[in-house]
Amino acid sequence: MYGISSWAAELRCPIPARLCPHADAVQDWLVDWADRIIGPLDAAGRERLARGGVARYAGRLYPDASESDLRVLAALFTWFFLLDDACDAARRPRPTEVAALCDGVLRLLRSTPPSANSPSAGAPPPGSPHPGPTRRATAHPGPTGRTTTAHPGPTGRITAHPGPIGRAAGHPGAAQVRPAHHPLAAAGGRSANQPAPRLTVPPQSRATNQPTPRSEAFDGPLRRMLAEAWRVPYERMSAAWRERFVDAVAHHLAGVVTEATNKASGRLPGVAEYITLRRATSAAYVSYVLLEFATGRPVPDAIYHHPAVREVADTANDLLSWFNDLLSLERDAATSGGHNLVLALAREQRIPVEAAIEAVVRRWQHSMRRFLELRDAVPSFGPALDGPLRQYLDGLGNSVRGTIDWSMESARYRDALSATRPTGPLVEADRQRHPD
């Protein structure tokens, strides 16, 4: 109805396109892995998963990952997309059911990974050798956070996102939750190099961070998938990194529950509230923590939470989220209860949707320029720390460019874009580097 050609040609992303050389091989592995965990998948299910191209999305966000690490990342991305489908499919979701599902997710992440006698023990964890012959997926994939494409269940609204509460079922204003990478308030806080606080609404102390009985809302294939995908990061990464990851997931789930509560009650967020909420629902902060898994070089908390670094991360999140909102506008108008920046602007400023699209495009263009300026202005923290920091900042850029490129090649939008696909840095640069 609104058309992609009305805005796509105006967006230019000067960040170079990158793609992990293992992406297609991992996509083949991912289909077989999901078949073992969920399975057996029928032919249509396998085809949807192949066309979803989640490994290709992860490969754009983590282009330097090893093949085994990209398997872990692709498995986690697939799980996030399926979770998004479970929480965002209905126009009027039941917030209590969504909250119970999110509670179960956090219980699993805060507990020891399943033992060898778990239901999923027969399936090799991500990163294990491919069990059988490789089958190359010939179809194109499919984006982040909200926009679920041709996958079986990134970024579902990352999207990504290759991204990031026990329960946030309270007041719809829970959208004000602090991003997972923000530091703790000074009062009663912690030293700068301690893990970030658990983002719960209402707050929960780390004393409650103990395994509790499993929620029945989070069981079956969805639980088995996360248990397997989480096993390698849990065993390899430090306790502080695991806390950072769970904090990011908790922040994302707080946003998921808040949006479900809004949709159920018919509450329409204003622009400022929506932007904050969207930073949570995108799961971008989760994908940022996974940058450290992919590089093997975690950034110390004092740098990770530094205001200059944090502003770059927030701006990158806005860029990939707003692009996704533009791309998924028609779907969101039908199913997301006004949870889209274009719709929020149109409603708040009382302007036509077409004018709101133009306003969002201008915001995006301004934020892209701002992102480059902020990234270049991040100060040096010394030779020992500047290497990991530079990899992290480059990864934030990859999250933006990777989300754009994957979205534009996805099966969901390919037909709509066939006659109006823009040229220039947005798409053509990627084709020159990585022809399909």
Coordinates of C-alpha atoms in Angstrom, one line a residue:
M1 CA 0.0 0.0 0.0
Y2 CA 2.7 2.5 0.9
G3 CA 5.4 1.1 -1.3
I4 CA 9.1 0.6 -0.7
S5 CA 10.2 2.7 -3.8
S6 CA 8.9 5.8 -2.0
W7 CA 11.8 5.8 0.4
A8 CA 14.4 3.0 -0.3
A9 CA 16.3 5.0 -2.9
E10 CA 16.9 7.8 -0.4
L11 CA 18.7 5.7 2.2
R12 CA 22.4 5.3 1.7
C13 CA 24.6 3.3 4.1
P14 CA 28.3 4.2 3.7
I15 CA 29.4 1.3 6.0
P16 CA 31.1 -1.4 3.9
A17 CA 29.2 -4.6 3.4
R18 CA 30.7 -7.8 4.8
L19 CA 29.7 -11.4 4.8
C20 CA 31.3 -14.3 6.7
P21 CA 32.6 -16.9 4.2
H22 CA 31.1 -19.7 6.2
A23 CA 27.5 -18.3 6.0
D24 CA 26.1 -20.7 3.3
A25 CA 27.7 -23.8 4.8
V26 CA 26.3 -22.9 8.2
Q27 CA 22.9 -22.3 6.7
D28 CA 23.0 -25.9 5.4
W29 CA 24.0 -27.1 8.8
L30 CA 21.3 -25.0 10.5
V31 CA 18.5 -26.7 8.6
D32 CA 19.7 -30.2 9.7
W33 CA 20.3 -29.0 13.2
A34 CA 16.8 -27.6 13.5
D35 CA 15.4 -30.8 12.1
R36 CA 17.1 -32.7 14.9
I37 CA 16.0 -30.4 17.6
I38 CA 12.5 -29.6 16.5
G39 CA 12.0 -32.4 14.0
P40 CA 11.4 -34.0 12.0
L41 CA 10.6 -31.0 9.7
D42 CA 8.5 -31.6 6.7
A43 CA 9.7 -30.5 3.3
A44 CA 7.9 -27.2 3.6
G45 CA 9.4 -26.5 7.0
R46 CA 12.9 -27.2 5.7
E47 CA 12.3 -24.9 2.8
R48 CA 11.1 -22.1 4.9
L49 CA 14.1 -22.4 7.2
A50 CA 16.5 -22.5 4.2
R51 CA 14.8 -19.4 2.6
G52 CA 14.9 -17.6 5.9
G53 CA 18.7 -17.5 5.6
V54 CA 19.3 -16.8 9.3
A55 CA 22.9 -18.0 9.1
R56 CA 23.4 -15.4 6.3
Y57 CA 22.1 -12.7 8.6
A58 CA 24.4 -13.8 11.4
G59 CA 27.2 -14.0 8.9
R60 CA 26.7 -10.3 8.0
L61 CA 26.8 -9.2 11.6
Y62 CA 29.8 -11.4 12.5
P63 CA 31.8 -11.6 9.3
D64 CA 35.0 -12.8 11.1
A65 CA 33.4 -15.6 13.1
S66 CA 34.8 -19.1 12.7
E67 CA 32.5 -21.7 11.2
S68 CA 31.9 -23.4 14.5
D69 CA 31.1 -20.0 16.2
L70 CA 28.8 -19.0 13.4
R71 CA 26.8 -22.2 14.0
V72 CA 26.3 -21.1 17.6
L73 CA 25.3 -17.6 16.5
A74 CA 23.0 -18.8 13.8
A75 CA 21.3 -21.2 16.2
L76 CA 20.7 -18.4 18.7
F77 CA 19.4 -16.1 16.0
T78 CA 17.0 -18.8 14.8
W79 CA 15.7 -19.3 18.3
F80 CA 15.1 -15.5 18.7
F81 CA 13.1 -15.4 15.5
L82 CA 11.0 -18.3 16.7
L83 CA 10.4 -16.6 20.1
D84 CA 9.4 -13.4 18.3
D85 CA 6.9 -15.4 16.3
A86 CA 5.5 -16.9 19.5
C87 CA 5.1 -13.5 21.1
D88 CA 4.2 -11.3 18.2
A89 CA 2.0 -13.4 16.0
A90 CA -1.3 -12.4 17.4
R91 CA -2.9 -8.9 17.0
R92 CA -4.2 -9.2 20.6
P93 CA -1.6 -11.3 22.5
R94 CA -2.2 -12.4 26.0
P95 CA 0.4 -10.6 28.1
T96 CA 0.3 -13.1 31.0
E97 CA 1.2 -15.9 28.5
V98 CA 3.9 -13.9 26.9
A99 CA 5.3 -13.0 30.4
A100 CA 5.2 -16.6 31.5
L101 CA 7.1 -17.6 28.3
C102 CA 9.7 -14.9 29.0
D103 CA 10.1 -16.0 32.6
G104 CA 10.9 -19.5 31.5
V105 CA 13.5 -18.2 29.1
L106 CA 15.3 -16.3 31.8
R107 CA 15.1 -19.3 34.2
L108 CA 16.9 -21.4 31.7
L109 CA 19.6 -18.8 31.0
R110 CA 20.2 -18.3 34.7
S111 CA 20.6 -22.0 35.4
T112 CA 23.2 -24.6 34.5
P113 CA 22.8 -25.9 30.9
P114 CA 20.9 -29.2 30.6
S115 CA 22.8 -32.3 31.6
A116 CA 23.6 -35.1 29.2
N117 CA 20.3 -36.9 30.0
S118 CA 18.2 -33.9 28.9
P119 CA 15.6 -34.4 26.2
S120 CA 17.9 -32.7 23.7
A121 CA 21.0 -34.7 24.6
G122 CA 20.9 -36.7 21.4
A123 CA 21.4 -33.6 19.2
P124 CA 25.0 -32.4 18.8
P125 CA 25.3 -28.9 20.1
P126 CA 26.0 -25.9 17.8
G127 CA 29.6 -26.0 16.7
S128 CA 29.8 -29.8 16.5
P129 CA 30.9 -31.4 13.2
H130 CA 28.2 -31.6 10.5
P131 CA 26.7 -35.1 10.7
G132 CA 26.0 -35.6 7.1
P133 CA 26.4 -34.4 3.5
T134 CA 26.1 -30.7 2.9
R135 CA 23.1 -29.4 1.0
R136 CA 23.5 -25.9 -0.3
A137 CA 20.4 -23.7 0.0
T138 CA 19.8 -22.1 -3.3
A139 CA 17.0 -19.8 -2.3
H140 CA 17.5 -16.3 -0.8
P141 CA 17.0 -15.8 2.9
G142 CA 14.8 -13.8 4.9
P143 CA 14.8 -9.4 8.8
T144 CA 15.0 -8.2 12.5
G145 CA 13.2 -7.8 15.6
R146 CA 9.8 -7.5 14.3
T147 CA 9.8 -8.4 10.6
T148 CA 9.8 -12.1 10.5
T149 CA 10.4 -13.3 7.0
A150 CA 10.4 -16.8 5.4
H151 CA 11.9 -18.5 8.4
P152 CA 9.9 -21.3 10.2
G153 CA 8.5 -19.7 12.9
P154 CA 16.4 -12.0 13.0
T155 CA 15.4 -10.1 13.4
G156 CA 11.9 -10.6 13.9
R157 CA 10.9 -7.4 15.0
I158 CA 16.6 -8.5 14.6
T159 CA 16.0 -8.3 13.9
A160 CA 18.5 -8.8 13.8
H161 CA 20.2 -8.3 15.1
P162 CA 22.2 -11.2 14.2
G163 CA 19.8 -7.9 19.0
P164 CA 19.0 -7.1 23.1
I165 CA 13.1 -9.1 33.7
G166 CA 11.7 -11.8 35.1
R167 CA 8.4 -10.2 34.2
A168 CA 7.4 -6.9 32.8
A169 CA 3.7 -7.5 32.9
G170 CA 3.0 -4.4 34.9
H171 CA 2.3 -0.8 33.7
P172 CA 2.6 -0.3 29.9
G173 CA 5.1 2.4 30.7
A174 CA 7.6 -0.3 31.3
A175 CA 9.0 0.8 28.0
Q176 CA 11.1 3.2 30.0
V177 CA 13.4 0.4 31.1
R178 CA 17.1 1.3 30.8
P179 CA 18.9 -0.3 27.9
A180 CA 20.9 -3.4 29.0
H181 CA 24.2 -1.7 28.3
H182 CA 23.5 1.3 30.5
P183 CA 25.3 1.6 33.8
L184 CA 23.6 1.2 37.1
A185 CA 22.4 4.3 38.8
A186 CA 24.9 5.6 41.3
A187 CA 22.8 5.1 44.4
G188 CA 23.4 1.8 45.9
G189 CA 25.3 0.8 42.8
R190 CA 28.4 -1.2 42.0
S191 CA 31.9 -0.6 40.8
A192 CA 32.3 0.2 37.1
N193 CA 33.7 -3.2 36.2
Q194 CA 30.9 -5.3 37.6
P195 CA 28.2 -7.0 35.5
A196 CA 25.3 -4.7 34.6
P197 CA 22.1 -5.0 36.7
R198 CA 19.3 -7.4 35.9
L199 CA 16.7 -5.3 34.1
T200 CA 13.5 -6.5 35.7
V201 CA 10.2 -4.7 35.9
P202 CA 9.7 -4.5 38.8
P203 CA 13.4 -4.7 39.9
Q204 CA 14.8 -8.0 41.2
S205 CA 18.0 -8.5 43.1
R206 CA 20.7 -10.9 42.1
A207 CA 19.8 -12.9 45.2
T208 CA 16.9 -14.2 43.2
N209 CA 19.1 -15.2 40.3
Q210 CA 18.7 -18.9 41.1
P211 CA 17.2 -21.7 39.1
T212 CA 13.5 -22.1 39.8
P213 CA 10.9 -24.6 38.6
R214 CA 10.5 -24.5 34.9
S215 CA 7.5 -22.6 33.5
E216 CA 5.2 -24.8 31.5
A217 CA 4.9 -21.9 29.0
F218 CA 8.5 -22.5 27.9
D219 CA 8.8 -26.1 27.0
G220 CA 9.2 -28.4 24.1
P221 CA 11.2 -27.6 20.9
L222 CA 11.6 -23.9 21.8
R223 CA 13.2 -24.8 25.1
R224 CA 15.4 -27.5 23.6
M225 CA 16.7 -25.1 20.9
L226 CA 17.8 -22.5 23.4
A227 CA 19.4 -25.1 25.7
E228 CA 21.5 -26.4 22.9
A229 CA 22.4 -23.0 21.4
W230 CA 23.3 -21.6 24.9
R231 CA 25.5 -24.5 25.9
V232 CA 28.7 -23.4 24.1
P233 CA 28.7 -19.7 25.1
Y234 CA 27.8 -20.7 28.7
E235 CA 30.8 -23.1 28.9
R236 CA 33.3 -20.9 27.1
M237 CA 32.5 -17.3 28.2
S238 CA 33.2 -15.8 31.6
A239 CA 30.6 -15.4 34.3
A240 CA 30.6 -11.6 33.9
W241 CA 30.0 -12.0 30.1
R242 CA 27.1 -14.4 30.8
E243 CA 25.6 -11.9 33.2
R244 CA 25.9 -9.2 30.5
F245 CA 24.2 -11.5 28.0
V246 CA 21.3 -12.4 30.3
D247 CA 20.9 -8.7 31.2
A248 CA 20.5 -7.9 27.5
V249 CA 18.0 -10.7 26.9
A250 CA 16.1 -9.6 30.0
H251 CA 15.9 -6.0 28.6
H252 CA 14.7 -7.4 25.3
L253 CA 12.0 -9.5 26.9
A254 CA 10.9 -6.5 29.0
G255 CA 10.2 -4.8 25.8
V256 CA 8.4 -7.8 24.3
V257 CA 6.1 -8.0 27.3
T258 CA 5.4 -4.3 27.3
E259 CA 4.5 -4.4 23.7
A260 CA 2.2 -7.3 24.2
T261 CA 0.6 -5.4 27.1
N262 CA 0.1 -2.4 24.9
K263 CA -1.4 -4.4 22.1
A264 CA -3.8 -6.2 24.4
S265 CA -5.1 -3.0 25.9
G266 CA -5.0 -0.9 22.7
R267 CA -2.5 1.5 24.2
L268 CA -0.6 3.4 21.5
P269 CA 2.9 4.7 22.5
G270 CA 4.0 8.2 21.6
V271 CA 7.2 8.7 19.6
A272 CA 9.6 9.2 22.5
E273 CA 8.2 6.2 24.4
Y274 CA 8.2 4.1 21.2
I275 CA 11.8 4.8 20.4
T276 CA 12.9 3.6 23.8
L277 CA 10.7 0.5 23.6
R278 CA 11.9 -0.2 20.1
R279 CA 15.5 -0.3 21.3
A280 CA 14.4 -3.2 23.5
T281 CA 12.2 -5.1 21.1
S282 CA 14.8 -5.1 18.4
A283 CA 17.1 -7.3 20.4
A284 CA 20.1 -5.3 19.0
Y285 CA 21.7 -5.1 22.4
V286 CA 21.7 -8.9 22.6
S287 CA 23.5 -9.1 19.2
Y288 CA 26.0 -6.5 20.6
V289 CA 27.0 -8.8 23.5
L290 CA 27.4 -11.7 21.0
L291 CA 30.0 -9.6 19.2
E292 CA 32.3 -10.4 22.1
F293 CA 31.6 -14.1 21.7
A294 CA 32.4 -13.9 18.0
T295 CA 35.7 -12.0 18.5
G296 CA 36.7 -13.7 21.7
R297 CA 37.7 -10.2 23.0
P298 CA 35.2 -8.9 25.6
V299 CA 35.2 -5.2 26.3
P300 CA 35.6 -4.2 29.9
D301 CA 32.5 -2.8 31.6
A302 CA 34.1 0.6 32.2
I303 CA 34.4 0.9 28.4
Y304 CA 31.2 -1.0 27.4
H305 CA 29.2 1.5 29.6
H306 CA 31.2 4.6 28.7
P307 CA 28.7 7.3 27.6
A308 CA 30.5 7.8 24.2
V309 CA 30.4 4.1 23.4
R310 CA 26.9 3.8 24.6
E311 CA 25.7 6.6 22.4
V312 CA 27.2 4.8 19.3
A313 CA 25.4 1.6 20.3
D314 CA 22.1 3.4 20.8
T315 CA 22.3 5.2 17.5
A316 CA 23.2 1.9 15.7
N317 CA 20.1 0.3 17.3
D318 CA 17.9 3.2 16.1
L319 CA 19.2 2.9 12.5
L320 CA 18.5 -0.8 12.1
S321 CA 15.2 -0.6 14.0
W322 CA 13.9 2.3 12.0
F323 CA 14.9 0.7 8.7
N324 CA 13.0 -2.4 9.8
D325 CA 10.0 -0.2 10.7
L326 CA 10.0 1.3 7.2
L327 CA 10.3 -2.1 5.6
S328 CA 7.6 -3.7 7.8
L329 CA 5.1 -0.8 7.8
E330 CA 2.2 -2.6 6.1
R331 CA 2.5 -5.6 8.3
D332 CA 2.8 -3.5 11.5
A333 CA -0.2 -1.4 10.5
A334 CA -2.2 -4.6 10.4
T335 CA -0.8 -6.6 13.3
S336 CA 1.4 -4.5 15.6
G337 CA -1.1 -2.1 17.2
G338 CA 0.6 1.0 16.1
H339 CA 4.1 -0.2 17.2
N340 CA 6.0 1.3 14.4
L341 CA 7.9 4.7 14.2
V342 CA 6.1 5.8 11.1
L343 CA 2.7 5.1 12.6
A344 CA 3.7 6.7 15.9
L345 CA 4.8 9.9 14.1
A346 CA 1.7 10.1 11.9
R347 CA -0.5 9.7 15.0
E348 CA 1.4 12.2 17.2
Q349 CA 1.9 14.9 14.6
R350 CA -1.4 14.3 12.9
I351 CA 0.1 13.9 9.5
P352 CA -0.6 11.4 6.7
V353 CA 1.4 8.2 6.7
E354 CA 3.2 9.2 3.5
A355 CA 4.4 12.4 5.2
A356 CA 5.5 10.3 8.3
I357 CA 7.5 8.0 6.0
E358 CA 9.4 11.1 4.7
A359 CA 10.0 12.3 8.3
V360 CA 11.4 8.9 9.4
V361 CA 13.6 8.8 6.3
R362 CA 15.0 12.2 7.3
R363 CA 15.5 11.0 10.9
W364 CA 17.3 7.9 9.6
Q365 CA 19.6 10.0 7.3
H366 CA 20.5 12.4 10.2
S367 CA 21.2 9.4 12.6
M368 CA 23.4 7.8 10.0
R369 CA 25.6 10.9 9.8
R370 CA 25.5 11.1 13.6
F371 CA 26.5 7.5 13.9
L372 CA 29.7 8.0 11.9
E373 CA 30.6 11.1 13.8
L374 CA 30.0 9.5 17.2
R375 CA 32.0 6.4 16.2
D376 CA 35.0 8.5 15.1
A377 CA 34.8 10.6 18.3
V378 CA 35.1 7.6 20.7
P379 CA 38.3 8.3 22.7
S380 CA 41.3 6.0 23.1
F381 CA 41.5 3.9 26.2
G382 CA 45.1 2.8 25.7
P383 CA 46.8 0.2 23.4
A384 CA 45.7 -2.8 25.4
L385 CA 42.0 -1.8 25.2
D386 CA 41.7 0.0 21.8
G387 CA 41.9 -3.3 19.8
P388 CA 38.8 -5.0 21.4
L389 CA 37.0 -1.6 21.4
R390 CA 37.6 -1.1 17.7
Q391 CA 36.3 -4.6 16.9
Y392 CA 33.2 -3.8 19.0
L393 CA 32.6 -0.4 17.2
D394 CA 33.1 -2.1 13.8
G395 CA 30.6 -4.7 14.9
L396 CA 28.0 -2.0 15.6
G397 CA 28.5 -0.8 12.1
N398 CA 28.1 -4.3 10.7
S399 CA 24.8 -4.7 12.7
V400 CA 23.4 -1.7 10.7
R401 CA 24.7 -2.6 7.3
G402 CA 24.1 -6.3 7.8
T403 CA 20.5 -5.7 8.8
I404 CA 19.9 -3.5 5.7
D405 CA 21.5 -5.9 3.2
W406 CA 19.8 -9.0 4.6
S407 CA 16.4 -7.3 4.7
M408 CA 16.7 -6.2 1.1
E409 CA 17.6 -9.7 -0.1
S410 CA 15.0 -11.6 2.0
A411 CA 12.4 -13.7 0.5
R412 CA 9.7 -11.7 2.2
Y413 CA 10.6 -8.5 0.3
R414 CA 12.2 -9.8 -2.9
D415 CA 9.1 -9.7 -5.0
A416 CA 8.2 -6.2 -3.9
L417 CA 11.7 -4.9 -4.5
S418 CA 12.2 -6.6 -7.9
A419 CA 11.0 -3.6 -9.9
T420 CA 12.3 -0.9 -7.6
R421 CA 15.4 -2.2 -6.0
P422 CA 17.7 0.8 -5.3
T423 CA 21.2 1.0 -6.5
G424 CA 24.2 2.6 -4.9
P425 CA 25.9 1.7 -1.6
L426 CA 22.8 0.2 -0.1
V427 CA 22.8 -2.9 -2.3
E428 CA 25.2 -2.7 -5.2
A429 CA 28.3 -2.6 -3.0
D430 CA 27.4 -5.9 -1.4
R431 CA 26.8 -7.6 -4.8
Q432 CA 30.2 -6.5 -6.0
R433 CA 31.9 -8.1 -2.9
H434 CA 29.7 -11.1 -2.5
P435 CA 27.8 -12.1 -5.6
D436 CA 25.0 -14.5 -5.0

